[in-house]
Amino acid sequence: MFDKSAYLDIIDFIKSKGLLTQVVSVSKNHSIEAVEHAISEGITVFGENRVQEAISKFSQIKQKFKNIQLHLTGPLQTNKVKSALSIFDVIQTLDREKLAKEFFKYPDLIKKKIFYIQVNIGSEKNKSGILREDADQFIKYCVIDLKIHVVGLMCIPPISRDPTMFFNELKEIASKNNLLGLSMGMSNDYKQAIESGATIVRVGTKLFGERK
Ligand SMILES: *Cc1c(COP(=O)(O)O)cnc(C)c1O
């Protein structure tokens, strides 16, 4: 179930810093009942990693509650772009040219969406995201050539290393490219992320418990 007091702890931390960070409650691998419980506690912004799971959990909920905003926080295959656009309001994982081109095929659908470009900030082999050295060019390609509504960058720093340096690097790439949004920070590092200027933190385990 949804842990309201854990959520309020995060909100208190954000307020104590005088900031406006948005909390995305990541409900992946948790039940519809857990999502409904969170909604009954006033939560409206959720994150899911997979298109099919998002559709099966959120189709009816989004019909019923018009103020729900759903973020895609997991990697997206190009053949799922159209379905993703049918359920998600925010795409946080735009990470390669092929995917950007696929979104570009649906101008009427993407004009109502908000995008973040995912950067592989630790240059890790098995992690998605555009490489740091390709980020400036990819951002320009998405924003200028394809006119995709990119508002910021997203990253997942390498585990078991101090995340702050990576958060600061993401911030630097964003500001160099005139992007204001910074989606960074999860259950284990949301405090450092908020202190580094995150505009969004994506929190799962702390709010919903361990995933099955
Ligand atoms: C699962 C996931 C989260 C939530 O992670 P927790 O450690 O459970 O808070 C956040 N962001 C992304 C991209 C994820 O895949």
GROMACS .gro file of C-alpha atoms and ligand atoms in nm:
model
  227
    1MET     CA    1   0.000   0.000   0.000
    2PHE     CA    2   0.095   0.365  -0.028
    3ASP     CA    3   0.292   0.512   0.263
    4LYS     CA    4   0.150   0.859   0.317
    5SER     CA    5   0.393   0.951   0.594
    6ALA     CA    6   0.691   0.859   0.377
    7TYR     CA    7   0.546   1.085   0.108
    8LEU     CA    8   0.503   1.369   0.357
    9ASP     CA    9   0.865   1.323   0.470
   10ILE     CA   10   0.976   1.394   0.114
   11ILE     CA   11   0.742   1.693   0.086
   12ASP     CA   12   0.875   1.829   0.418
   13PHE     CA   13   1.231   1.794   0.295
   14ILE     CA   14   1.145   1.983  -0.026
   15LYS     CA   15   0.971   2.258   0.171
   16SER     CA   16   1.261   2.284   0.416
   17LYS     CA   17   1.484   2.372   0.121
   18GLY     CA   18   1.234   2.628  -0.010
   19LEU     CA   19   1.196   2.438  -0.337
   20LEU     CA   20   0.916   2.324  -0.566
   21THR     CA   21   1.039   1.977  -0.664
   22GLN     CA   22   0.765   1.753  -0.803
   23VAL     CA   23   0.739   1.400  -0.666
   24VAL     CA   24   0.650   1.128  -0.919
   25SER     CA   25   0.518   0.821  -0.735
   26VAL     CA   26   0.660   0.524  -0.925
   27SER     CA   27   0.400   0.247  -0.900
   28LYS     CA   28   0.561  -0.010  -1.131
   29ASN     CA   29   0.512  -0.371  -1.015
   30HIS     CA   30   0.253  -0.257  -0.763
   31SER     CA   31  -0.117  -0.330  -0.782
   32ILE     CA   32  -0.406  -0.119  -0.903
   33GLU     CA   33  -0.526  -0.124  -0.543
   34ALA     CA   34  -0.201   0.038  -0.431
   35VAL     CA   35  -0.247   0.309  -0.697
   36GLU     CA   36  -0.610   0.367  -0.591
   37HIS     CA   37  -0.498   0.391  -0.231
   38ALA     CA   38  -0.239   0.655  -0.328
   39ILE     CA   39  -0.508   0.847  -0.519
   40SER     CA   40  -0.733   0.839  -0.213
   41GLU     CA   41  -0.442   1.001  -0.024
   42GLY     CA   42  -0.429   1.282  -0.278
   43ILE     CA   43  -0.155   1.161  -0.512
   44THR     CA   44  -0.201   1.256  -0.879
   45VAL     CA   45   0.140   1.206  -1.043
   46PHE     CA   46   0.255   0.850  -1.113
   47GLY     CA   47   0.539   0.678  -1.296
   48GLU     CA   48   0.536   0.345  -1.476
   49ASN     CA   49   0.817   0.167  -1.664
   50ARG     CA   50   0.621  -0.046  -1.908
   51VAL     CA   51   0.355   0.044  -2.160
   52GLN     CA   52   0.141  -0.268  -2.121
   53GLU     CA   53   0.142  -0.252  -1.743
   54ALA     CA   54   0.056   0.119  -1.755
   55ILE     CA   55  -0.238   0.060  -1.990
   56SER     CA   56  -0.380  -0.223  -1.783
   57LYS     CA   57  -0.347  -0.032  -1.457
   58PHE     CA   58  -0.424   0.325  -1.560
   59SER     CA   59  -0.675   0.318  -1.851
   60GLN     CA   60  -0.980   0.310  -1.628
   61ILE     CA   61  -0.822   0.519  -1.354
   62LYS     CA   62  -0.745   0.797  -1.604
   63GLN     CA   63  -1.103   0.787  -1.731
   64LYS     CA   64  -1.231   0.826  -1.379
   65PHE     CA   65  -0.977   1.078  -1.246
   66LYS     CA   66  -0.901   1.342  -1.509
   67ASN     CA   67  -0.624   1.503  -1.305
   68ILE     CA   68  -0.391   1.203  -1.305
   69GLN     CA   69  -0.058   1.264  -1.478
   70LEU     CA   70   0.136   0.956  -1.585
   71HIS     CA   71   0.511   0.955  -1.658
   72LEU     CA   72   0.697   0.690  -1.855
   73THR     CA   73   1.016   0.621  -1.660
   74GLY     CA   74   1.137   0.304  -1.834
   75PRO     CA   75   1.302   0.238  -2.172
   76LEU     CA   76   1.070   0.240  -2.472
   77GLN     CA   77   1.082   0.019  -2.782
   78THR     CA   78   0.998   0.197  -3.108
   79ASN     CA   79   0.713  -0.043  -3.184
   80LYS     CA   80   0.541   0.065  -2.861
   81VAL     CA   81   0.551   0.440  -2.927
   82LYS     CA   82   0.191   0.470  -3.039
   83SER     CA   83   0.058   0.275  -2.739
   84ALA     CA   84   0.282   0.478  -2.508
   85LEU     CA   85   0.127   0.797  -2.645
   86SER     CA   86  -0.219   0.659  -2.569
   87ILE     CA   87  -0.155   0.641  -2.195
   88PHE     CA   88   0.143   0.855  -2.087
   89ASP     CA   89   0.138   1.233  -2.045
   90VAL     CA   90   0.511   1.270  -1.991
   91ILE     CA   91   0.787   1.070  -2.159
   92GLN     CA   92   1.104   1.079  -1.947
   93THR     CA   93   1.308   0.832  -2.149
   94LEU     CA   94   1.367   0.981  -2.492
   95ASP     CA   95   1.716   0.843  -2.542
   96ARG     CA   96   1.802   0.782  -2.907
   97GLU     CA   97   1.754   0.913  -3.258
   98LYS     CA   98   1.548   0.616  -3.376
   99LEU     CA   99   1.298   0.671  -3.095
  100ALA     CA  100   1.280   1.047  -3.159
  101LYS     CA  101   1.208   0.981  -3.527
  102GLU     CA  102   0.929   0.743  -3.432
  103PHE     CA  103   0.763   1.004  -3.208
  104PHE     CA  104   0.797   1.254  -3.492
  105LYS     CA  105   0.560   1.036  -3.696
  106TYR     CA  106   0.273   1.133  -3.464
  107PRO     CA  107   0.268   1.515  -3.463
  108ASP     CA  108  -0.092   1.542  -3.342
  109LEU     CA  109  -0.033   1.303  -3.055
  110ILE     CA  110   0.303   1.442  -2.937
  111LYS     CA  111   0.203   1.807  -2.932
  112LYS     CA  112   0.014   1.744  -2.606
  113LYS     CA  113   0.304   1.559  -2.445
  114ILE     CA  114   0.603   1.664  -2.239
  115PHE     CA  115   0.944   1.505  -2.298
  116TYR     CA  116   1.264   1.459  -2.102
  117ILE     CA  117   1.580   1.330  -2.264
  118GLN     CA  118   1.749   1.053  -2.068
  119VAL     CA  119   2.126   1.092  -2.038
  120ASN     CA  120   2.355   0.798  -1.957
  121ILE     CA  121   2.538   1.020  -1.713
  122GLY     CA  122   2.779   0.754  -1.583
  123SER     CA  123   2.858   0.625  -1.936
  124GLU     CA  124   2.755   0.277  -1.823
  125LYS     CA  125   2.747  -0.005  -2.075
  126ASN     CA  126   2.414  -0.157  -1.978
  127LYS     CA  127   2.225   0.159  -1.903
  128SER     CA  128   1.998   0.343  -2.144
  129GLY     CA  129   2.032   0.711  -2.219
  130ILE     CA  130   2.216   0.921  -2.471
  131LEU     CA  131   2.588   0.939  -2.400
  132ARG     CA  132   2.710   1.261  -2.245
  133GLU     CA  133   2.929   1.341  -2.543
  134ASP     CA  134   2.630   1.307  -2.778
  135ALA     CA  135   2.382   1.489  -2.556
  136ASP     CA  136   2.415   1.845  -2.692
  137GLN     CA  137   2.368   1.733  -3.049
  138PHE     CA  138   2.078   1.502  -2.965
  139ILE     CA  139   1.899   1.773  -2.766
  140LYS     CA  140   1.931   2.014  -3.060
  141TYR     CA  141   1.811   1.746  -3.300
  142CYS     CA  142   1.497   1.678  -3.091
  143VAL     CA  143   1.418   2.040  -3.012
  144ILE     CA  144   1.515   2.219  -3.333
  145ASP     CA  145   1.486   1.963  -3.612
  146LEU     CA  146   1.196   1.754  -3.481
  147LYS     CA  147   1.030   2.026  -3.269
  148ILE     CA  148   0.964   1.777  -2.989
  149HIS     CA  149   0.854   1.949  -2.668
  150VAL     CA  150   1.161   1.869  -2.457
  151VAL     CA  151   1.157   2.046  -2.120
  152GLY     CA  152   1.446   1.879  -1.943
  153LEU     CA  153   1.685   1.591  -1.883
  154MET     CA  154   1.659   1.272  -1.682
  155CYS     CA  155   1.930   1.046  -1.542
  156ILE     CA  156   1.992   0.745  -1.321
  157PRO     CA  157   2.343   0.777  -1.174
  158PRO     CA  158   2.563   0.468  -1.126
  159ILE     CA  159   2.473   0.276  -0.810
  160SER     CA  160   2.717   0.267  -0.518
  161ARG     CA  161   2.884   0.593  -0.613
  162ASP     CA  162   2.820   0.937  -0.474
  163PRO     CA  163   2.539   1.063  -0.699
  164THR     CA  164   2.591   1.436  -0.642
  165MET     CA  165   2.867   1.474  -0.900
  166PHE     CA  166   2.645   1.309  -1.162
  167PHE     CA  167   2.346   1.524  -1.070
  168ASN     CA  168   2.560   1.833  -1.108
  169GLU     CA  169   2.683   1.717  -1.447
  170LEU     CA  170   2.328   1.662  -1.566
  171LYS     CA  171   2.241   2.011  -1.448
  172GLU     CA  172   2.533   2.153  -1.642
  173ILE     CA  173   2.427   1.984  -1.966
  174ALA     CA  174   2.070   2.106  -1.915
  175SER     CA  175   2.165   2.466  -1.847
  176LYS     CA  176   2.407   2.473  -2.142
  177ASN     CA  177   2.110   2.374  -2.358
  178ASN     CA  178   1.858   2.609  -2.193
  179LEU     CA  179   1.656   2.327  -2.043
  180LEU     CA  180   1.503   2.387  -1.700
  181GLY     CA  181   1.373   2.043  -1.608
  182LEU     CA  182   1.589   1.796  -1.414
  183SER     CA  183   1.440   1.456  -1.335
  184MET     CA  184   1.685   1.296  -1.096
  185GLY     CA  185   1.674   1.119  -0.763
  186MET     CA  186   1.502   0.799  -0.649
  187SER     CA  187   1.430   0.641  -0.307
  188ASN     CA  188   1.797   0.621  -0.211
  189ASP     CA  189   1.924   0.953  -0.337
  190TYR     CA  190   1.629   1.191  -0.359
  191LYS     CA  191   1.773   1.421  -0.093
  192GLN     CA  192   2.099   1.472  -0.280
  193ALA     CA  193   1.901   1.519  -0.602
  194ILE     CA  194   1.675   1.784  -0.449
  195GLU     CA  195   1.978   1.963  -0.305
  196SER     CA  196   2.137   1.954  -0.651
  197GLY     CA  197   1.832   2.122  -0.804
  198ALA     CA  198   1.609   1.836  -0.922
  199THR     CA  199   1.273   1.961  -1.048
  200ILE     CA  200   1.137   1.605  -1.038
  201VAL     CA  201   1.223   1.311  -0.814
  202ARG     CA  202   1.096   0.963  -0.906
  203VAL     CA  203   1.026   0.762  -0.594
  204GLY     CA  204   0.900   0.403  -0.582
  205THR     CA  205   1.021   0.179  -0.302
  206LYS     CA  206   1.004   0.442  -0.031
  207LEU     CA  207   0.637   0.504  -0.109
  208PHE     CA  208   0.503   0.163  -0.210
  209GLY     CA  209   0.748  -0.079  -0.045
  210GLU     CA  210   0.973  -0.338  -0.208
  211ARG     CA  211   0.869  -0.454  -0.555
  212LYS     CA  212   0.767  -0.815  -0.605
  213LIG     C1  213   1.209   0.201  -1.066
  213LIG     C2  214   1.252   0.337  -1.100
  213LIG     C3  215   1.242   0.442  -1.007
  213LIG     C4  216   1.197   0.421  -0.862
  213LIG     O1  217   1.304   0.363  -0.794
  213LIG     P1  218   1.302   0.340  -0.635
  213LIG     O2  219   1.442   0.310  -0.602
  213LIG     O3  220   1.210   0.226  -0.611
  213LIG     O4  221   1.254   0.466  -0.574
  213LIG     C5  222   1.279   0.568  -1.048
  213LIG     N1  223   1.324   0.593  -1.172
  213LIG     C6  224   1.334   0.496  -1.264
  213LIG     C7  225   1.384   0.530  -1.399
  213LIG     C8  226   1.300   0.365  -1.231
  213LIG     O5  227   1.316   0.269  -1.323
   0.00000   0.00000   0.00000
